[in-house]
Short mmCIF file of C-alpha atoms and ligand atoms in Angstrom, two decimals:
data_model
loop_
_atom_site.label_atom_id
_atom_site.label_comp_id
_atom_site.label_asym_id
_atom_site.label_seq_id
_atom_site.Cartn_x
_atom_site.Cartn_y
_atom_site.Cartn_z
CA MET A 10 11.92 -17.45 -27.16
CA ALA A 11 8.59 -18.18 -26.07
CA ARG A 12 5.27 -16.70 -27.66
CA ILE A 13 3.48 -14.23 -25.61
CA ASN A 14 0.18 -13.74 -25.28
CA ASP A 15 -0.24 -10.82 -27.81
CA HIS A 16 -3.34 -9.47 -26.69
CA TYR A 17 -1.28 -7.83 -23.94
CA LEU A 18 0.21 -5.85 -26.06
CA LYS A 19 -3.03 -4.22 -26.94
CA LEU A 20 -3.37 -2.75 -23.63
CA ARG A 21 -3.16 0.87 -23.51
CA ALA A 22 -0.84 2.39 -21.12
CA SER A 23 -2.25 2.78 -17.78
CA TYR A 24 -2.21 6.24 -18.11
CA LEU A 25 -4.90 7.78 -15.75
CA PHE A 26 -2.91 7.37 -12.17
CA SER A 27 0.71 7.68 -13.68
CA GLU A 28 -0.38 10.80 -15.38
CA THR A 29 -2.12 12.46 -12.45
CA GLY A 30 0.66 11.18 -10.13
CA ARG A 31 3.29 13.01 -12.45
CA ARG A 32 1.65 16.32 -12.49
CA THR A 33 1.13 15.94 -8.74
CA ARG A 34 4.82 15.58 -8.36
CA GLU A 35 5.78 18.33 -10.76
CA PHE A 36 3.24 20.61 -8.76
CA GLN A 37 4.38 19.72 -5.33
CA ALA A 38 8.21 20.35 -6.47
CA ALA A 39 7.74 23.73 -8.02
CA HIS A 40 5.53 24.65 -4.77
CA PRO A 41 6.95 23.00 -1.87
CA ASP A 42 5.12 24.97 0.60
CA ALA A 43 1.39 23.96 -0.80
CA LYS A 44 -0.69 21.44 1.40
CA LEU A 45 -2.04 19.24 -1.34
CA ILE A 46 -5.16 17.18 -0.08
CA ARG A 47 -6.27 13.91 -2.46
CA LEU A 48 -9.68 13.31 -2.97
CA GLY A 49 -8.59 11.36 -6.17
CA ILE A 50 -7.90 8.02 -4.30
CA GLY A 51 -10.44 5.09 -4.54
CA ASP A 52 -8.71 3.73 -1.47
CA VAL A 53 -10.32 4.18 2.33
CA THR A 54 -8.48 5.60 5.02
CA ARG A 55 -10.11 4.44 8.22
CA PRO A 56 -8.85 2.03 10.07
CA LEU A 57 -10.41 -1.62 10.57
CA SER A 58 -13.10 -1.51 13.48
CA ASP A 59 -12.36 -3.08 16.76
CA ALA A 60 -14.58 -5.98 16.45
CA VAL A 61 -12.47 -6.79 13.25
CA ILE A 62 -9.01 -6.57 14.89
CA ARG A 63 -10.32 -8.49 17.78
CA ALA A 64 -11.42 -11.18 15.78
CA MET A 65 -8.11 -11.19 13.51
CA HIS A 66 -6.30 -11.36 17.23
CA GLU A 67 -8.18 -14.50 18.38
CA ALA A 68 -8.01 -16.05 15.02
CA VAL A 69 -4.04 -15.25 15.12
CA ASP A 70 -3.97 -16.89 18.51
CA GLU A 71 -5.81 -20.03 17.42
CA MET A 72 -3.13 -20.52 14.77
CA ALA A 73 -0.74 -20.72 17.27
CA LYS A 74 -1.82 -23.80 19.21
CA PRO A 75 -2.03 -27.36 17.86
CA GLU A 76 -5.50 -28.06 18.75
CA THR A 77 -6.85 -24.98 16.93
CA PHE A 78 -4.40 -24.78 13.64
CA ARG A 79 -5.58 -24.65 10.53
CA GLY A 80 -3.88 -25.41 7.22
CA TYR A 81 -5.51 -24.87 3.78
CA PRO A 82 -9.17 -23.14 3.99
CA PRO A 83 -11.99 -24.73 2.32
CA GLU A 84 -11.80 -24.07 -1.31
CA THR A 85 -14.86 -21.95 -1.68
CA GLY A 86 -14.57 -20.42 1.99
CA TRP A 87 -15.34 -21.46 5.79
CA ASP A 88 -18.44 -22.33 6.39
CA PHE A 89 -18.85 -19.46 9.32
CA LEU A 90 -18.13 -16.75 7.05
CA VAL A 91 -20.46 -18.15 4.07
CA ASP A 92 -23.25 -19.07 6.61
CA ALA A 93 -23.05 -15.49 7.90
CA ILE A 94 -23.18 -13.94 4.23
CA ILE A 95 -25.97 -15.99 3.06
CA ARG A 96 -27.83 -14.93 6.44
CA HIS A 97 -27.23 -11.28 6.52
CA ASP A 98 -26.27 -9.75 2.99
CA TYR A 99 -29.01 -11.98 1.40
CA GLY A 100 -31.76 -13.49 3.84
CA GLU A 101 -32.32 -10.25 5.50
CA ARG A 102 -33.22 -9.10 2.17
CA GLY A 103 -35.34 -12.37 1.47
CA ILE A 104 -32.90 -13.47 -0.99
CA LYS A 105 -32.23 -17.22 -0.30
CA LEU A 106 -29.16 -18.68 -1.47
CA THR A 107 -26.85 -21.99 -0.54
CA ALA A 108 -23.55 -22.14 0.59
CA ASP A 109 -22.51 -23.43 -2.53
CA GLU A 110 -23.59 -20.73 -4.47
CA ILE A 111 -21.01 -18.63 -2.66
CA VAL A 112 -17.19 -18.70 -3.27
CA VAL A 113 -15.08 -16.07 -0.86
CA SER A 114 -12.12 -15.17 -2.60
CA ASP A 115 -9.07 -12.22 -2.12
CA GLY A 116 -11.30 -9.46 -4.01
CA ALA A 117 -13.63 -8.15 -6.35
CA LYS A 118 -11.14 -7.13 -8.62
CA SER A 119 -9.65 -10.21 -9.23
CA ASP A 120 -13.00 -12.20 -9.43
CA THR A 121 -14.47 -9.69 -11.99
CA GLY A 122 -11.14 -9.96 -13.82
CA ASN A 123 -10.78 -14.05 -13.88
CA ILE A 124 -14.41 -14.68 -14.38
CA GLN A 125 -14.10 -14.28 -17.95
CA GLU A 126 -11.73 -17.40 -18.12
CA ILE A 127 -14.60 -19.54 -18.05
CA PHE A 128 -16.24 -17.81 -20.65
CA GLY A 129 -15.83 -18.49 -24.83
CA PRO A 130 -13.20 -16.43 -26.57
CA ASP A 131 -15.79 -15.12 -28.98
CA CYS A 132 -18.00 -13.64 -26.06
CA VAL A 133 -18.83 -10.00 -26.76
CA VAL A 134 -18.57 -7.99 -23.99
CA ALA A 135 -20.64 -4.88 -22.72
CA LEU A 136 -19.01 -2.15 -20.80
CA SER A 137 -20.35 1.12 -19.73
CA ASP A 138 -18.30 4.08 -20.58
CA PRO A 139 -17.03 5.70 -18.34
CA VAL A 140 -15.96 2.39 -16.76
CA TYR A 141 -13.93 0.81 -13.82
CA PRO A 142 -10.93 0.47 -15.86
CA ALA A 143 -10.23 -3.13 -14.50
CA TYR A 144 -13.11 -4.39 -16.58
CA LEU A 145 -11.66 -3.40 -19.94
CA ASP A 146 -8.08 -4.23 -19.38
CA VAL A 147 -9.11 -7.82 -18.62
CA THR A 148 -11.14 -7.97 -21.48
CA VAL A 149 -8.32 -7.15 -23.49
CA MET A 150 -6.09 -9.25 -22.41
CA GLY A 151 -8.54 -12.29 -22.69
CA GLY A 152 -8.58 -11.51 -26.50
CA ARG A 153 -12.34 -10.24 -26.17
CA ALA A 154 -11.57 -6.47 -27.08
CA GLY A 155 -10.54 -6.87 -30.88
CA SER A 156 -8.37 -3.77 -32.01
CA ALA A 157 -8.12 -0.36 -30.70
CA ASP A 158 -8.68 2.94 -33.01
CA ALA A 159 -6.66 6.13 -32.32
CA SER A 160 -9.05 7.28 -29.74
CA GLY A 161 -8.33 3.95 -27.65
CA ARG A 162 -11.86 2.34 -28.59
CA TYR A 163 -11.86 -1.46 -29.48
CA ASP A 164 -14.03 -2.61 -31.94
CA ARG A 165 -15.19 -5.92 -30.53
CA ILE A 166 -16.56 -4.01 -27.28
CA VAL A 167 -20.01 -2.98 -27.24
CA TYR A 168 -19.74 0.15 -24.96
CA LEU A 169 -22.61 1.68 -23.14
CA PRO A 170 -22.34 5.56 -22.93
CA CYS A 171 -23.62 6.99 -19.59
CA THR A 172 -23.55 10.73 -19.16
CA ALA A 173 -26.07 13.41 -18.14
CA GLU A 174 -27.91 13.41 -20.99
CA ASN A 175 -28.99 9.86 -20.23
CA ASN A 176 -28.74 10.21 -16.43
CA PHE A 177 -25.61 8.22 -16.29
CA GLN A 178 -28.05 5.05 -17.20
CA PRO A 179 -26.84 3.14 -19.73
CA ARG A 180 -29.15 1.73 -22.81
CA ILE A 181 -29.69 -1.47 -23.54
CA PRO A 182 -27.35 -2.52 -26.46
CA ASP A 183 -28.84 -2.48 -29.99
CA ARG A 184 -26.68 -5.52 -31.07
CA PRO A 185 -26.22 -9.13 -29.13
CA VAL A 186 -23.84 -9.43 -26.49
CA ASP A 187 -22.65 -12.09 -24.17
CA LEU A 188 -21.28 -10.72 -21.35
CA ILE A 189 -22.47 -7.36 -19.39
CA PHE A 190 -20.57 -5.76 -16.49
CA LEU A 191 -22.62 -3.87 -14.52
CA CYS A 192 -21.38 -1.81 -11.44
CA TYR A 193 -23.78 -0.34 -9.01
CA PRO A 194 -23.41 1.89 -7.11
CA ASN A 195 -21.20 2.89 -10.00
CA ASN A 196 -17.54 3.81 -9.80
CA PRO A 197 -16.82 6.57 -11.00
CA THR A 198 -20.19 8.10 -11.82
CA GLY A 199 -21.81 7.33 -8.44
CA ALA A 200 -24.94 6.38 -10.36
CA VAL A 201 -27.38 3.72 -8.95
CA LEU A 202 -29.90 1.76 -10.79
CA THR A 203 -33.61 1.43 -9.85
CA ARG A 204 -35.24 -1.61 -9.41
CA ALA A 205 -37.39 -1.16 -12.76
CA ALA A 206 -33.96 -0.42 -14.57
CA LEU A 207 -32.23 -3.18 -13.19
CA LYS A 208 -35.20 -5.51 -13.98
CA THR A 209 -34.85 -4.34 -18.07
CA TRP A 210 -31.21 -5.22 -17.91
CA VAL A 211 -32.56 -8.59 -16.63
CA ASP A 212 -35.09 -9.20 -18.85
CA PHE A 213 -32.87 -8.63 -21.62
CA ALA A 214 -29.90 -10.97 -20.66
CA ARG A 215 -32.87 -13.37 -20.25
CA GLU A 216 -33.96 -12.95 -23.79
CA GLN A 217 -30.12 -12.72 -25.34
CA GLY A 218 -29.04 -15.71 -22.90
CA ALA A 219 -26.46 -12.96 -21.80
CA VAL A 220 -24.66 -13.53 -18.43
CA ILE A 221 -24.69 -10.08 -16.34
CA LEU A 222 -21.61 -9.68 -14.14
CA TYR A 223 -23.25 -7.22 -11.69
CA ASP A 224 -20.33 -5.57 -9.16
CA ALA A 225 -21.74 -4.83 -6.23
CA ALA A 226 -18.74 -3.49 -4.48
CA TYR A 227 -20.39 -0.07 -2.85
CA GLU A 228 -23.83 -1.87 -2.02
CA ALA A 229 -23.18 -0.70 1.27
CA TYR A 230 -23.12 2.99 0.40
CA ILE A 231 -26.90 2.66 -0.79
CA ARG A 232 -29.06 5.18 1.08
CA ASP A 233 -32.39 5.30 -1.05
CA PRO A 234 -34.31 2.46 0.51
CA ALA A 235 -35.90 1.92 -2.93
CA ILE A 236 -32.42 0.93 -4.78
CA PRO A 237 -31.65 -2.78 -4.93
CA HIS A 238 -28.78 -4.08 -3.12
CA SER A 239 -28.18 -7.40 -5.04
CA ILE A 240 -29.56 -8.16 -8.50
CA TYR A 241 -31.19 -11.20 -6.87
CA GLU A 242 -33.51 -8.93 -6.03
CA ILE A 243 -34.93 -9.13 -9.50
CA GLU A 244 -37.31 -11.73 -10.48
CA GLY A 245 -35.35 -13.99 -12.85
CA ALA A 246 -31.96 -12.59 -12.25
CA ARG A 247 -30.69 -16.15 -10.60
CA GLU A 248 -30.73 -17.47 -14.23
CA VAL A 249 -28.69 -14.68 -15.69
CA ALA A 250 -26.45 -13.10 -13.08
CA ILE A 251 -23.18 -13.60 -11.43
CA GLU A 252 -22.67 -11.15 -8.32
CA PHE A 253 -19.40 -9.58 -6.85
CA ARG A 254 -19.32 -8.55 -3.58
CA SER A 255 -16.42 -7.28 -1.48
CA PHE A 256 -15.43 -6.22 2.22
CA SER A 257 -13.09 -3.42 0.79
CA LYS A 258 -15.02 -0.66 0.91
CA THR A 259 -17.63 -1.75 3.04
CA ALA A 260 -15.78 -2.46 5.99
CA GLY A 261 -12.08 -1.38 5.27
CA PHE A 262 -10.61 -4.50 3.90
CA THR A 263 -8.85 -2.77 0.55
CA GLY A 264 -5.58 -3.83 2.36
CA THR A 265 -6.71 -7.13 3.97
CA ARG A 266 -8.40 -8.52 1.01
CA CYS A 267 -11.66 -10.39 1.20
CA ALA A 268 -14.47 -10.57 -1.24
CA TYR A 269 -16.97 -13.36 -2.36
CA THR A 270 -18.87 -14.09 -5.88
CA VAL A 271 -22.42 -15.52 -6.22
CA VAL A 272 -23.02 -17.85 -8.91
CA PRO A 273 -26.64 -19.33 -8.54
CA LYS A 274 -27.00 -23.02 -9.42
CA GLU A 275 -29.90 -22.17 -12.48
CA LEU A 276 -26.85 -19.88 -14.15
CA GLN A 277 -25.86 -21.80 -17.37
CA GLY A 278 -23.49 -21.33 -20.25
CA ARG A 279 -23.52 -23.76 -23.36
CA SER A 280 -20.51 -25.58 -24.91
CA ALA A 281 -19.66 -25.88 -28.64
CA THR A 282 -21.65 -28.01 -28.70
CA GLY A 283 -25.14 -26.57 -27.68
CA GLU A 284 -25.20 -28.70 -24.44
CA PRO A 285 -25.95 -26.30 -21.17
CA VAL A 286 -23.51 -26.49 -18.71
CA SER A 287 -23.43 -25.36 -14.96
CA ILE A 288 -21.42 -21.82 -14.70
CA ASN A 289 -21.48 -22.16 -10.97
CA ALA A 290 -19.51 -25.87 -11.46
CA LEU A 291 -16.94 -24.07 -13.74
CA TRP A 292 -16.23 -21.24 -11.32
CA VAL A 293 -15.72 -23.77 -8.47
CA ARG A 294 -13.32 -25.58 -10.62
CA ARG A 295 -11.60 -22.72 -11.47
CA GLN A 296 -11.14 -21.45 -8.34
CA SER A 297 -10.23 -24.61 -6.61
CA THR A 298 -7.70 -24.96 -9.11
CA LYS A 299 -6.37 -21.47 -9.35
CA PHE A 300 -6.70 -20.15 -5.78
CA ASN A 301 -6.18 -21.75 -2.40
CA GLY A 302 -8.74 -19.87 -0.38
CA VAL A 303 -8.71 -16.67 1.91
CA ALA A 304 -6.43 -16.86 5.11
CA TYR A 305 -8.40 -18.16 8.18
CA VAL A 306 -7.44 -15.12 9.81
CA ILE A 307 -9.00 -12.86 7.13
CA GLN A 308 -12.07 -14.90 7.15
CA ARG A 309 -12.74 -14.63 10.78
CA ALA A 310 -11.84 -11.03 10.30
CA ALA A 311 -14.53 -10.71 7.77
CA ALA A 312 -17.25 -12.55 9.67
CA ALA A 313 -16.66 -10.56 12.49
CA THR A 314 -18.20 -7.59 10.17
CA TYR A 315 -21.72 -9.66 10.71
CA THR A 316 -21.83 -9.61 14.91
CA PRO A 317 -23.86 -6.95 16.61
CA GLU A 318 -20.88 -5.05 17.50
CA GLY A 319 -19.29 -5.27 13.96
CA ARG A 320 -22.20 -4.42 12.00
CA LYS A 321 -22.31 -1.10 13.81
CA GLN A 322 -18.80 -0.20 13.74
CA VAL A 323 -18.69 -0.89 9.82
CA THR A 324 -21.71 0.90 9.31
CA ALA A 325 -20.45 4.12 11.25
CA VAL A 326 -17.74 3.92 9.09
CA VAL A 327 -19.59 4.02 5.82
CA ASP A 328 -21.73 6.66 7.55
CA TYR A 329 -18.76 8.79 8.18
CA TYR A 330 -17.58 8.63 4.02
CA MET A 331 -21.24 9.30 3.15
CA GLU A 332 -21.08 12.24 5.35
CA ASN A 333 -17.70 13.36 3.61
CA ALA A 334 -19.95 12.79 0.27
CA ARG A 335 -22.74 15.25 1.51
CA ILE A 336 -20.04 17.84 2.68
CA ILE A 337 -18.41 17.45 -1.23
CA ARG A 338 -21.40 17.59 -2.93
CA GLU A 339 -23.03 20.48 -0.97
CA GLY A 340 -19.85 22.57 -0.73
CA LEU A 341 -19.72 22.17 -4.87
CA GLU A 342 -22.75 22.73 -5.67
CA ALA A 343 -22.63 26.15 -3.51
CA ALA A 344 -19.68 26.99 -5.74
CA GLY A 345 -21.70 27.00 -8.62
CA LEU A 346 -20.71 23.23 -10.01
CA THR A 347 -22.97 20.61 -11.09
CA VAL A 348 -22.51 17.49 -9.30
CA TYR A 349 -23.55 13.94 -9.53
CA GLY A 350 -23.54 10.80 -7.61
CA ALA A 351 -22.93 11.02 -3.81
CA ARG A 352 -26.00 10.38 -2.59
CA ASN A 353 -25.81 6.54 -2.64
CA ALA A 354 -22.03 6.28 -3.33
CA PRO A 355 -18.80 7.39 -2.28
CA TYR A 356 -18.01 9.22 -5.44
CA ILE A 357 -18.69 12.55 -6.44
CA TRP A 358 -18.94 13.07 -10.23
CA VAL A 359 -18.40 16.96 -11.27
CA LYS A 360 -19.37 18.46 -14.26
CA THR A 361 -16.33 20.41 -15.45
CA PRO A 362 -17.49 24.41 -15.55
CA GLY A 363 -17.57 26.07 -18.72
CA ARG A 364 -16.07 23.96 -21.58
CA LEU A 365 -13.03 22.94 -19.81
CA SER A 366 -11.63 19.49 -20.48
CA SER A 367 -11.29 16.90 -17.48
CA TRP A 368 -7.65 17.50 -17.76
CA ASP A 369 -7.69 21.16 -17.71
CA PHE A 370 -10.02 20.87 -14.58
CA PHE A 371 -7.43 18.87 -12.72
CA ASP A 372 -5.07 21.26 -13.50
CA LYS A 373 -6.93 24.52 -12.31
CA LEU A 374 -7.83 22.48 -9.23
CA LEU A 375 -4.54 21.57 -8.72
CA ASN A 376 -3.10 24.74 -9.47
CA GLU A 377 -5.69 27.19 -7.54
CA ALA A 378 -6.88 24.77 -4.58
CA HIS A 379 -4.06 22.44 -4.26
CA VAL A 380 -6.68 19.70 -4.47
CA VAL A 381 -5.95 16.32 -6.32
CA GLY A 382 -9.04 14.47 -7.99
CA THR A 383 -9.17 12.03 -11.01
CA PRO A 384 -10.03 13.49 -14.52
CA GLY A 385 -13.08 11.76 -16.01
CA ALA A 386 -11.52 11.04 -19.29
CA GLY A 387 -9.31 8.45 -17.34
CA PHE A 388 -12.22 6.40 -17.36
CA GLY A 389 -13.41 6.44 -20.88
CA PRO A 390 -14.29 8.91 -23.79
CA SER A 391 -17.46 9.53 -22.29
CA GLY A 392 -15.85 10.86 -18.92
CA GLU A 393 -14.52 13.51 -20.45
CA GLY A 394 -15.94 16.79 -19.08
CA TYR A 395 -16.52 15.30 -15.87
CA PHE A 396 -14.09 15.08 -12.85
CA ARG A 397 -14.23 12.32 -9.85
CA LEU A 398 -13.58 13.03 -6.17
CA THR A 399 -13.80 10.61 -3.49
CA ALA A 400 -15.37 10.55 0.03
CA PHE A 401 -12.40 8.35 1.54
CA GLY A 402 -10.71 11.09 2.80
CA GLY A 403 -10.34 12.48 6.75
CA ARG A 404 -13.19 14.64 7.95
CA ALA A 405 -10.80 18.06 8.16
CA SER A 406 -8.97 17.32 4.72
CA THR A 407 -12.53 16.82 3.15
CA GLU A 408 -13.86 19.85 4.73
CA GLU A 409 -10.63 22.09 4.03
CA ALA A 410 -11.02 20.43 0.28
CA VAL A 411 -14.41 21.84 0.01
CA ASP A 412 -13.59 25.49 1.53
CA ARG A 413 -10.66 25.87 -1.05
CA ILE A 414 -12.60 25.05 -4.01
CA LYS A 415 -15.43 27.11 -2.64
CA THR A 416 -13.21 30.44 -2.14
CA ARG A 417 -10.89 29.76 -4.75
CA LEU A 418 -12.59 28.59 -7.80
CA ALA A 419 -15.35 30.94 -7.05
CA ARG A 420 -13.27 33.96 -7.63
N1 PLP B 504 -15.23 -3.06 -8.10
C1 PLP B 504 -15.01 -1.74 -8.51
C2 PLP B 504 -16.09 -1.09 -9.32
C3 PLP B 504 -14.31 -1.07 -7.55
O1 PLP B 504 -14.15 0.28 -7.76
C4 PLP B 504 -13.10 -1.54 -6.95
C5 PLP B 504 -11.94 -0.90 -6.07
O2 PLP B 504 -11.72 0.26 -6.23
C6 PLP B 504 -13.12 -3.08 -6.70
C7 PLP B 504 -14.21 -3.86 -7.49
C8 PLP B 504 -11.80 -3.68 -6.19
O3 PLP B 504 -12.28 -4.15 -5.13
P1 PLP B 504 -11.37 -5.22 -4.27
O4 PLP B 504 -10.75 -4.33 -3.26
O5 PLP B 504 -12.58 -6.17 -3.52
O6 PLP B 504 -10.51 -6.18 -5.26
#
């Protein structure tokens, strides 16, 4: 029998969504007439915009003719998409990037996971707590987590607790780390980092020789003009940060799959002998060896989000979700709950009332309001006592969920 990667055996069962699913199914079976509203999902629900659909249709037609048929895409992305990214996502914010610093991919999930592969097995990883669960699991799979104790904490990971007490701002670690996952706007807390706070991370990474893995999948949801959209808005970040972006939440591409990762040329790691090595070169090598690029049709679709019409349409969808976020935030506050996030992010992070645990509040909401959310404890120990709702539902069901919470929970 072939030897397996034993690190996979150290993964904790993906308990969160299987358990919320189980409890929801059981409730529905016992109460077949109850009309459940699901505000736990992290997936979008609005369809792709017209400009995107039109671009896809046109690209499909191109694939049908010998003169315009396209085979394997360029490994790091078609120039029409990379140029649009450079011009709009970065150029308009005064950030200069070159085409060879962008690598187009099928998702921020795969990129934030795969990136660890180009770093040494001994690298110490810092993660916020609560955290987007994939960062933790890939750290375990890569053998960088160590062993878990009974509470599920791994002994080689440096956890950065984020709670109301520190305003959901992680403290700079008190010991050396090599790779730091930062996600802003944050899933699950909906928190953002100010320019000053992000600068302390960049400065820390520069002092330590650490690399920041900056997941900006939700940057389109930032409303406050003072909040940075890209880590490269911070001086010195090009030498220490990789940035992950995605069309999933920006333009409804969760089922369409397109994203990109920025690896600046200045960013260097070191070899076993201490020689500096270009991280950009390693990532391009990794992707061109193991990934054959995003489909032409999908890259055309992504590029359409940058046309004047496409931008207007995708912005309108993000605005729609942010209006949901406002409705949930204000409704829950009116119900006497303490609510975080939701101002620059599609996530609403609710303090559970009284001393209810995350799971008890899940059950209460399910039983009394027939609303399904996600217990904060499922995102890490510091998520205990919190609860996540998302703004990705339809307007009518979002409003109804809020009304039910207001009337049934406040009774
Ligand atoms: N990063 C964060 C923080 C997310 O919450 C998600 C999806 O929920 C992703 C990445 C996944 O993005 P993609 O669809 O591009 O793989």
